[in-house]
């Protein structure tokens, strides 16, 4: 049964955030949490069990790009290679509702990388609760949009997530209703911006 945490959207309770971060770090917990685009599933970096559980819940294949949700640009730079032109484009768009696909560094576990391209998705969300959680965790969250198989939109209510995923996630972090639009995904792995998914982030700057 999933633990349910009700947190303030603008001033998340430090004790609650610390408790959730500790469960991710120490207990390999899989959590549902809010972002600036929609709810997501997150687990510890390097957690094979967490990634397999996300794949199972969402019915994903091994070609799915997981995303590293980072606290800031300095942290993001540890996990992906970014040349000068791409640096400017990504920096200007973060924090925000964008996921960028970039070549992975050696810091990224092989199981997280795209099997052929050796790339990984990264993002810096503009959401107080997510920022607090990643800061407390001290490393990125391995993440994927909480979009269930056969459904067109993600769930928007924490209580609904708790009700439907009670036996497959370990915790639900609820800070109120999220949006239903996933991030805009931009692939920079080839050097040029390729819009893979049009979502919550404005795509005009990449066209």
PDB file of C-alpha atoms in Angstrom:
ATOM      1  CA  UNK A   1       0.000   0.000   0.000  1.00  0.00           C
ATOM      2  CA  UNK A   2       1.389   3.387  -1.035  1.00  0.00           C
ATOM      3  CA  UNK A   3       2.109   6.063   1.540  1.00  0.00           C
ATOM      4  CA  UNK A   4       0.291   9.308   0.819  1.00  0.00           C
ATOM      5  CA  UNK A   5       1.916  12.692   1.435  1.00  0.00           C
ATOM      6  CA  UNK A   6      -0.042  15.929   1.164  1.00  0.00           C
ATOM      7  CA  UNK A   7       2.431  18.780   0.606  1.00  0.00           C
ATOM      8  CA  UNK A   8       2.006  22.526   0.197  1.00  0.00           C
ATOM      9  CA  UNK A   9       2.597  23.514  -3.466  1.00  0.00           C
ATOM     10  CA  UNK A  10       4.576  26.667  -2.644  1.00  0.00           C
ATOM     11  CA  UNK A  11       6.097  25.825   0.746  1.00  0.00           C
ATOM     12  CA  UNK A  12       6.547  22.036   0.872  1.00  0.00           C
ATOM     13  CA  UNK A  13       7.088  20.749   4.399  1.00  0.00           C
ATOM     14  CA  UNK A  14      10.820  19.954   4.792  1.00  0.00           C
ATOM     15  CA  UNK A  15      10.155  16.933   7.028  1.00  0.00           C
ATOM     16  CA  UNK A  16       7.836  15.382   4.455  1.00  0.00           C
ATOM     17  CA  UNK A  17      10.252  16.015   1.591  1.00  0.00           C
ATOM     18  CA  UNK A  18      13.089  14.502   3.642  1.00  0.00           C
ATOM     19  CA  UNK A  19      10.980  11.425   4.420  1.00  0.00           C
ATOM     20  CA  UNK A  20      10.148  10.834   0.746  1.00  0.00           C
ATOM     21  CA  UNK A  21      13.758  11.400  -0.339  1.00  0.00           C
ATOM     22  CA  UNK A  22      14.989   8.963   2.303  1.00  0.00           C
ATOM     23  CA  UNK A  23      12.577   6.286   1.096  1.00  0.00           C
ATOM     24  CA  UNK A  24      13.857   6.728  -2.478  1.00  0.00           C
ATOM     25  CA  UNK A  25      17.496   6.665  -1.396  1.00  0.00           C
ATOM     26  CA  UNK A  26      17.389   3.971   1.267  1.00  0.00           C
ATOM     27  CA  UNK A  27      14.390   1.789   0.407  1.00  0.00           C
ATOM     28  CA  UNK A  28      14.512   1.926  -3.406  1.00  0.00           C
ATOM     29  CA  UNK A  29      11.010   3.420  -3.363  1.00  0.00           C
ATOM     30  CA  UNK A  30       9.059   4.212  -6.517  1.00  0.00           C
ATOM     31  CA  UNK A  31       7.117   7.454  -6.097  1.00  0.00           C
ATOM     32  CA  UNK A  32       4.461   9.360  -8.002  1.00  0.00           C
ATOM     33  CA  UNK A  33       5.184  13.077  -7.785  1.00  0.00           C
ATOM     34  CA  UNK A  34       4.056  16.386  -9.341  1.00  0.00           C
ATOM     35  CA  UNK A  35       5.998  18.406 -11.917  1.00  0.00           C
ATOM     36  CA  UNK A  36       5.427  21.596 -13.903  1.00  0.00           C
ATOM     37  CA  UNK A  37       3.889  19.584 -16.755  1.00  0.00           C
ATOM     38  CA  UNK A  38       2.085  16.612 -15.186  1.00  0.00           C
ATOM     39  CA  UNK A  39       2.538  13.876 -12.591  1.00  0.00           C
ATOM     40  CA  UNK A  40       5.492  11.540 -13.062  1.00  0.00           C
ATOM     41  CA  UNK A  41       6.917   8.296 -11.706  1.00  0.00           C
ATOM     42  CA  UNK A  42      10.368   8.549 -10.151  1.00  0.00           C
ATOM     43  CA  UNK A  43      13.013   6.264  -8.660  1.00  0.00           C
ATOM     44  CA  UNK A  44      16.640   6.337  -7.546  1.00  0.00           C
ATOM     45  CA  UNK A  45      19.443   6.707 -10.081  1.00  0.00           C
ATOM     46  CA  UNK A  46      20.761   3.204 -10.752  1.00  0.00           C
ATOM     47  CA  UNK A  47      17.647   1.426  -9.475  1.00  0.00           C
ATOM     48  CA  UNK A  48      17.075  -1.449 -11.899  1.00  0.00           C
ATOM     49  CA  UNK A  49      13.994  -2.514  -9.902  1.00  0.00           C
ATOM     50  CA  UNK A  50      12.515   0.988 -10.055  1.00  0.00           C
ATOM     51  CA  UNK A  51      13.012   1.229 -13.810  1.00  0.00           C
ATOM     52  CA  UNK A  52      11.487  -2.196 -14.372  1.00  0.00           C
ATOM     53  CA  UNK A  53       8.483  -1.225 -12.266  1.00  0.00           C
ATOM     54  CA  UNK A  54       8.009   1.954 -14.304  1.00  0.00           C
ATOM     55  CA  UNK A  55       8.238  -0.091 -17.514  1.00  0.00           C
ATOM     56  CA  UNK A  56       5.689  -2.545 -16.129  1.00  0.00           C
ATOM     57  CA  UNK A  57       3.212   0.150 -15.037  1.00  0.00           C
ATOM     58  CA  UNK A  58       3.460   1.989 -18.351  1.00  0.00           C
ATOM     59  CA  UNK A  59       4.075  -1.102 -20.536  1.00  0.00           C
ATOM     60  CA  UNK A  60       7.209   0.398 -22.086  1.00  0.00           C
ATOM     61  CA  UNK A  61       9.867  -1.358 -24.178  1.00  0.00           C
ATOM     62  CA  UNK A  62      13.622  -1.089 -23.691  1.00  0.00           C
ATOM     63  CA  UNK A  63      13.888   1.722 -26.265  1.00  0.00           C
ATOM     64  CA  UNK A  64      11.985   4.143 -24.050  1.00  0.00           C
ATOM     65  CA  UNK A  65      13.997   7.192 -23.051  1.00  0.00           C
ATOM     66  CA  UNK A  66      13.908   7.656 -19.301  1.00  0.00           C
ATOM     67  CA  UNK A  67      14.500  11.191 -18.072  1.00  0.00           C
ATOM     68  CA  UNK A  68      16.917  12.417 -15.423  1.00  0.00           C
ATOM     69  CA  UNK A  69      15.113  15.144 -13.501  1.00  0.00           C
ATOM     70  CA  UNK A  70      17.860  17.493 -12.315  1.00  0.00           C
ATOM     71  CA  UNK A  71      17.997  20.241  -9.728  1.00  0.00           C
ATOM     72  CA  UNK A  72      19.972  22.736 -11.797  1.00  0.00           C
ATOM     73  CA  UNK A  73      22.176  23.167 -14.842  1.00  0.00           C
ATOM     74  CA  UNK A  74      25.356  22.241 -12.957  1.00  0.00           C
ATOM     75  CA  UNK A  75      23.870  18.869 -12.024  1.00  0.00           C
ATOM     76  CA  UNK A  76      22.528  18.333 -15.542  1.00  0.00           C
ATOM     77  CA  UNK A  77      26.028  18.901 -16.938  1.00  0.00           C
ATOM     78  CA  UNK A  78      27.379  15.912 -14.986  1.00  0.00           C
ATOM     79  CA  UNK A  79      25.179  13.490 -16.924  1.00  0.00           C
ATOM     80  CA  UNK A  80      25.070  14.766 -20.525  1.00  0.00           C
ATOM     81  CA  UNK A  81      27.533  16.260 -22.999  1.00  0.00           C
ATOM     82  CA  UNK A  82      26.512  19.734 -24.131  1.00  0.00           C
ATOM     83  CA  UNK A  83      28.413  21.759 -26.747  1.00  0.00           C
ATOM     84  CA  UNK A  84      28.313  25.564 -26.803  1.00  0.00           C
ATOM     85  CA  UNK A  85      25.393  26.045 -29.222  1.00  0.00           C
ATOM     86  CA  UNK A  86      23.249  23.460 -27.476  1.00  0.00           C
ATOM     87  CA  UNK A  87      24.288  24.865 -24.086  1.00  0.00           C
ATOM     88  CA  UNK A  88      22.802  28.257 -24.938  1.00  0.00           C
ATOM     89  CA  UNK A  89      19.534  26.774 -26.218  1.00  0.00           C
ATOM     90  CA  UNK A  90      19.053  24.472 -23.224  1.00  0.00           C
ATOM     91  CA  UNK A  91      20.119  27.101 -20.673  1.00  0.00           C
ATOM     92  CA  UNK A  92      17.607  29.597 -22.084  1.00  0.00           C
ATOM     93  CA  UNK A  93      14.801  27.059 -21.718  1.00  0.00           C
ATOM     94  CA  UNK A  94      15.430  25.873 -18.160  1.00  0.00           C
ATOM     95  CA  UNK A  95      13.876  25.520 -15.744  1.00  0.00           C
ATOM     96  CA  UNK A  96      10.758  24.703 -17.721  1.00  0.00           C
ATOM     97  CA  UNK A  97       8.529  22.071 -19.315  1.00  0.00           C
ATOM     98  CA  UNK A  98      11.157  20.657 -21.652  1.00  0.00           C
ATOM     99  CA  UNK A  99      13.001  17.351 -21.879  1.00  0.00           C
ATOM    100  CA  UNK A 100      16.258  17.351 -23.844  1.00  0.00           C
ATOM    101  CA  UNK A 101      17.784  14.215 -25.348  1.00  0.00           C
ATOM    102  CA  UNK A 102      21.573  14.438 -25.296  1.00  0.00           C
ATOM    103  CA  UNK A 103      24.638  12.144 -25.372  1.00  0.00           C
ATOM    104  CA  UNK A 104      25.122  10.540 -21.957  1.00  0.00           C
ATOM    105  CA  UNK A 105      28.324  10.819 -19.932  1.00  0.00           C
ATOM    106  CA  UNK A 106      29.911   7.954 -18.015  1.00  0.00           C
ATOM    107  CA  UNK A 107      27.944   9.059 -14.956  1.00  0.00           C
ATOM    108  CA  UNK A 108      24.773   7.627 -16.518  1.00  0.00           C
ATOM    109  CA  UNK A 109      24.238   3.896 -15.842  1.00  0.00           C
ATOM    110  CA  UNK A 110      24.223   1.878 -19.061  1.00  0.00           C
ATOM    111  CA  UNK A 111      20.715   0.586 -18.346  1.00  0.00           C
ATOM    112  CA  UNK A 112      19.451   4.195 -18.460  1.00  0.00           C
ATOM    113  CA  UNK A 113      20.942   4.961 -21.857  1.00  0.00           C
ATOM    114  CA  UNK A 114      19.223   4.359 -25.176  1.00  0.00           C
ATOM    115  CA  UNK A 115      20.628   0.953 -26.227  1.00  0.00           C
ATOM    116  CA  UNK A 116      21.900   2.144 -29.626  1.00  0.00           C
ATOM    117  CA  UNK A 117      22.258   5.921 -29.395  1.00  0.00           C
ATOM    118  CA  UNK A 118      23.808   6.077 -25.881  1.00  0.00           C
ATOM    119  CA  UNK A 119      21.619   9.072 -25.114  1.00  0.00           C
ATOM    120  CA  UNK A 120      19.448  10.030 -22.160  1.00  0.00           C
ATOM    121  CA  UNK A 121      16.687  12.549 -21.503  1.00  0.00           C
ATOM    122  CA  UNK A 122      17.305  15.382 -19.022  1.00  0.00           C
ATOM    123  CA  UNK A 123      15.141  18.160 -17.652  1.00  0.00           C
ATOM    124  CA  UNK A 124      15.041  20.850 -14.957  1.00  0.00           C
ATOM    125  CA  UNK A 125      11.420  21.376 -13.889  1.00  0.00           C
ATOM    126  CA  UNK A 126       9.994  24.702 -12.803  1.00  0.00           C
ATOM    127  CA  UNK A 127       8.086  23.262  -9.841  1.00  0.00           C
ATOM    128  CA  UNK A 128       8.759  24.020  -6.180  1.00  0.00           C
ATOM    129  CA  UNK A 129       7.946  20.541  -4.851  1.00  0.00           C
ATOM    130  CA  UNK A 130      10.028  18.741  -7.480  1.00  0.00           C
ATOM    131  CA  UNK A 131      12.942  21.096  -6.893  1.00  0.00           C
ATOM    132  CA  UNK A 132      12.754  20.499  -3.131  1.00  0.00           C
ATOM    133  CA  UNK A 133      12.671  16.716  -3.592  1.00  0.00           C
ATOM    134  CA  UNK A 134      15.629  16.581  -5.992  1.00  0.00           C
ATOM    135  CA  UNK A 135      17.634  18.976  -3.796  1.00  0.00           C
ATOM    136  CA  UNK A 136      17.008  16.798  -0.738  1.00  0.00           C
ATOM    137  CA  UNK A 137      17.845  13.639  -2.681  1.00  0.00           C
ATOM    138  CA  UNK A 138      21.171  15.091  -3.824  1.00  0.00           C
ATOM    139  CA  UNK A 139      21.019  13.445  -7.256  1.00  0.00           C
ATOM    140  CA  UNK A 140      18.627  13.331 -10.222  1.00  0.00           C
ATOM    141  CA  UNK A 141      15.408  11.335 -10.169  1.00  0.00           C
ATOM    142  CA  UNK A 142      14.994   8.723 -12.873  1.00  0.00           C
ATOM    143  CA  UNK A 143      11.598   9.666 -14.202  1.00  0.00           C
ATOM    144  CA  UNK A 144       8.825   8.962 -16.687  1.00  0.00           C
ATOM    145  CA  UNK A 145       5.467  10.643 -17.313  1.00  0.00           C
ATOM    146  CA  UNK A 146       2.635   9.002 -15.363  1.00  0.00           C
ATOM    147  CA  UNK A 147       0.631   8.067 -18.431  1.00  0.00           C
ATOM    148  CA  UNK A 148      -1.074   4.703 -18.144  1.00  0.00           C
ATOM    149  CA  UNK A 149      -1.455   2.305 -21.097  1.00  0.00           C
ATOM    150  CA  UNK A 150      -4.450   3.043 -23.307  1.00  0.00           C
ATOM    151  CA  UNK A 151      -5.083   6.466 -21.770  1.00  0.00           C
ATOM    152  CA  UNK A 152      -4.624   9.725 -23.668  1.00  0.00           C
ATOM    153  CA  UNK A 153      -3.945  11.993 -20.699  1.00  0.00           C
ATOM    154  CA  UNK A 154      -2.033  11.589 -17.432  1.00  0.00           C
ATOM    155  CA  UNK A 155      -3.908  11.543 -14.141  1.00  0.00           C
ATOM    156  CA  UNK A 156      -4.087  14.981 -12.515  1.00  0.00           C
ATOM    157  CA  UNK A 157      -5.134  14.238  -8.923  1.00  0.00           C
ATOM    158  CA  UNK A 158      -2.934  12.756  -6.220  1.00  0.00           C
ATOM    159  CA  UNK A 159      -5.824  10.922  -4.562  1.00  0.00           C
ATOM    160  CA  UNK A 160      -6.734   9.297  -7.893  1.00  0.00           C
ATOM    161  CA  UNK A 161      -3.146   8.117  -8.352  1.00  0.00           C
ATOM    162  CA  UNK A 162      -3.133   6.719  -4.819  1.00  0.00           C
ATOM    163  CA  UNK A 163      -6.427   4.926  -5.497  1.00  0.00           C
ATOM    164  CA  UNK A 164      -5.399   3.376  -8.820  1.00  0.00           C
ATOM    165  CA  UNK A 165      -1.708   2.658  -8.212  1.00  0.00           C
ATOM    166  CA  UNK A 166      -1.866   1.818  -4.513  1.00  0.00           C
ATOM    167  CA  UNK A 167      -0.201  -1.578  -4.869  1.00  0.00           C
ATOM    168  CA  UNK A 168       2.399  -0.750  -7.537  1.00  0.00           C
ATOM    169  CA  UNK A 169       4.008   2.451  -6.183  1.00  0.00           C
ATOM    170  CA  UNK A 170       5.445   3.056  -2.713  1.00  0.00           C
ATOM    171  CA  UNK A 171       4.482   6.707  -2.218  1.00  0.00           C
ATOM    172  CA  UNK A 172       2.337   9.458  -3.715  1.00  0.00           C
ATOM    173  CA  UNK A 173       3.418  13.066  -3.267  1.00  0.00           C
ATOM    174  CA  UNK A 174       0.359  15.294  -3.729  1.00  0.00           C
ATOM    175  CA  UNK A 175       0.647  19.083  -4.048  1.00  0.00           C
ATOM    176  CA  UNK A 176      -2.640  19.653  -5.842  1.00  0.00           C
ATOM    177  CA  UNK A 177      -3.730  19.290  -9.426  1.00  0.00           C
ATOM    178  CA  UNK A 178      -1.062  19.130 -12.132  1.00  0.00           C
ATOM    179  CA  UNK A 179      -1.500  19.770 -15.814  1.00  0.00           C
ATOM    180  CA  UNK A 180      -2.224  17.046 -18.346  1.00  0.00           C
ATOM    181  CA  UNK A 181       0.339  17.990 -20.966  1.00  0.00           C
ATOM    182  CA  UNK A 182       3.728  16.221 -20.852  1.00  0.00           C
ATOM    183  CA  UNK A 183       6.958  18.080 -21.555  1.00  0.00           C
ATOM    184  CA  UNK A 184       8.060  19.134 -24.993  1.00  0.00           C
ATOM    185  CA  UNK A 185      10.863  16.769 -26.025  1.00  0.00           C
ATOM    186  CA  UNK A 186      13.766  18.132 -28.079  1.00  0.00           C
ATOM    187  CA  UNK A 187      16.490  15.797 -29.371  1.00  0.00           C
ATOM    188  CA  UNK A 188      19.882  17.510 -29.625  1.00  0.00           C
ATOM    189  CA  UNK A 189      21.905  14.306 -29.904  1.00  0.00           C
ATOM    190  CA  UNK A 190      22.555  14.940 -33.603  1.00  0.00           C
ATOM    191  CA  UNK A 191      23.677  18.524 -33.023  1.00  0.00           C
ATOM    192  CA  UNK A 192      20.518  20.129 -34.434  1.00  0.00           C
ATOM    193  CA  UNK A 193      17.217  20.540 -32.603  1.00  0.00           C
ATOM    194  CA  UNK A 194      14.698  17.847 -33.542  1.00  0.00           C
ATOM    195  CA  UNK A 195      11.277  18.193 -31.925  1.00  0.00           C
ATOM    196  CA  UNK A 196      10.277  14.673 -30.893  1.00  0.00           C
ATOM    197  CA  UNK A 197       7.130  15.592 -28.961  1.00  0.00           C
ATOM    198  CA  UNK A 198       5.184  18.831 -28.823  1.00  0.00           C
ATOM    199  CA  UNK A 199       4.002  19.380 -25.273  1.00  0.00           C
ATOM    200  CA  UNK A 200       3.789  21.979 -22.533  1.00  0.00           C
ATOM    201  CA  UNK A 201       6.935  23.905 -23.534  1.00  0.00           C
ATOM    202  CA  UNK A 202       6.848  26.470 -26.365  1.00  0.00           C
ATOM    203  CA  UNK A 203       8.456  24.873 -29.444  1.00  0.00           C
ATOM    204  CA  UNK A 204       8.906  28.059 -31.480  1.00  0.00           C
ATOM    205  CA  UNK A 205      12.452  28.669 -30.231  1.00  0.00           C
ATOM    206  CA  UNK A 206      13.544  25.299 -31.610  1.00  0.00           C
ATOM    207  CA  UNK A 207      11.915  25.505 -35.047  1.00  0.00           C
TER     208      UNK A 207
END
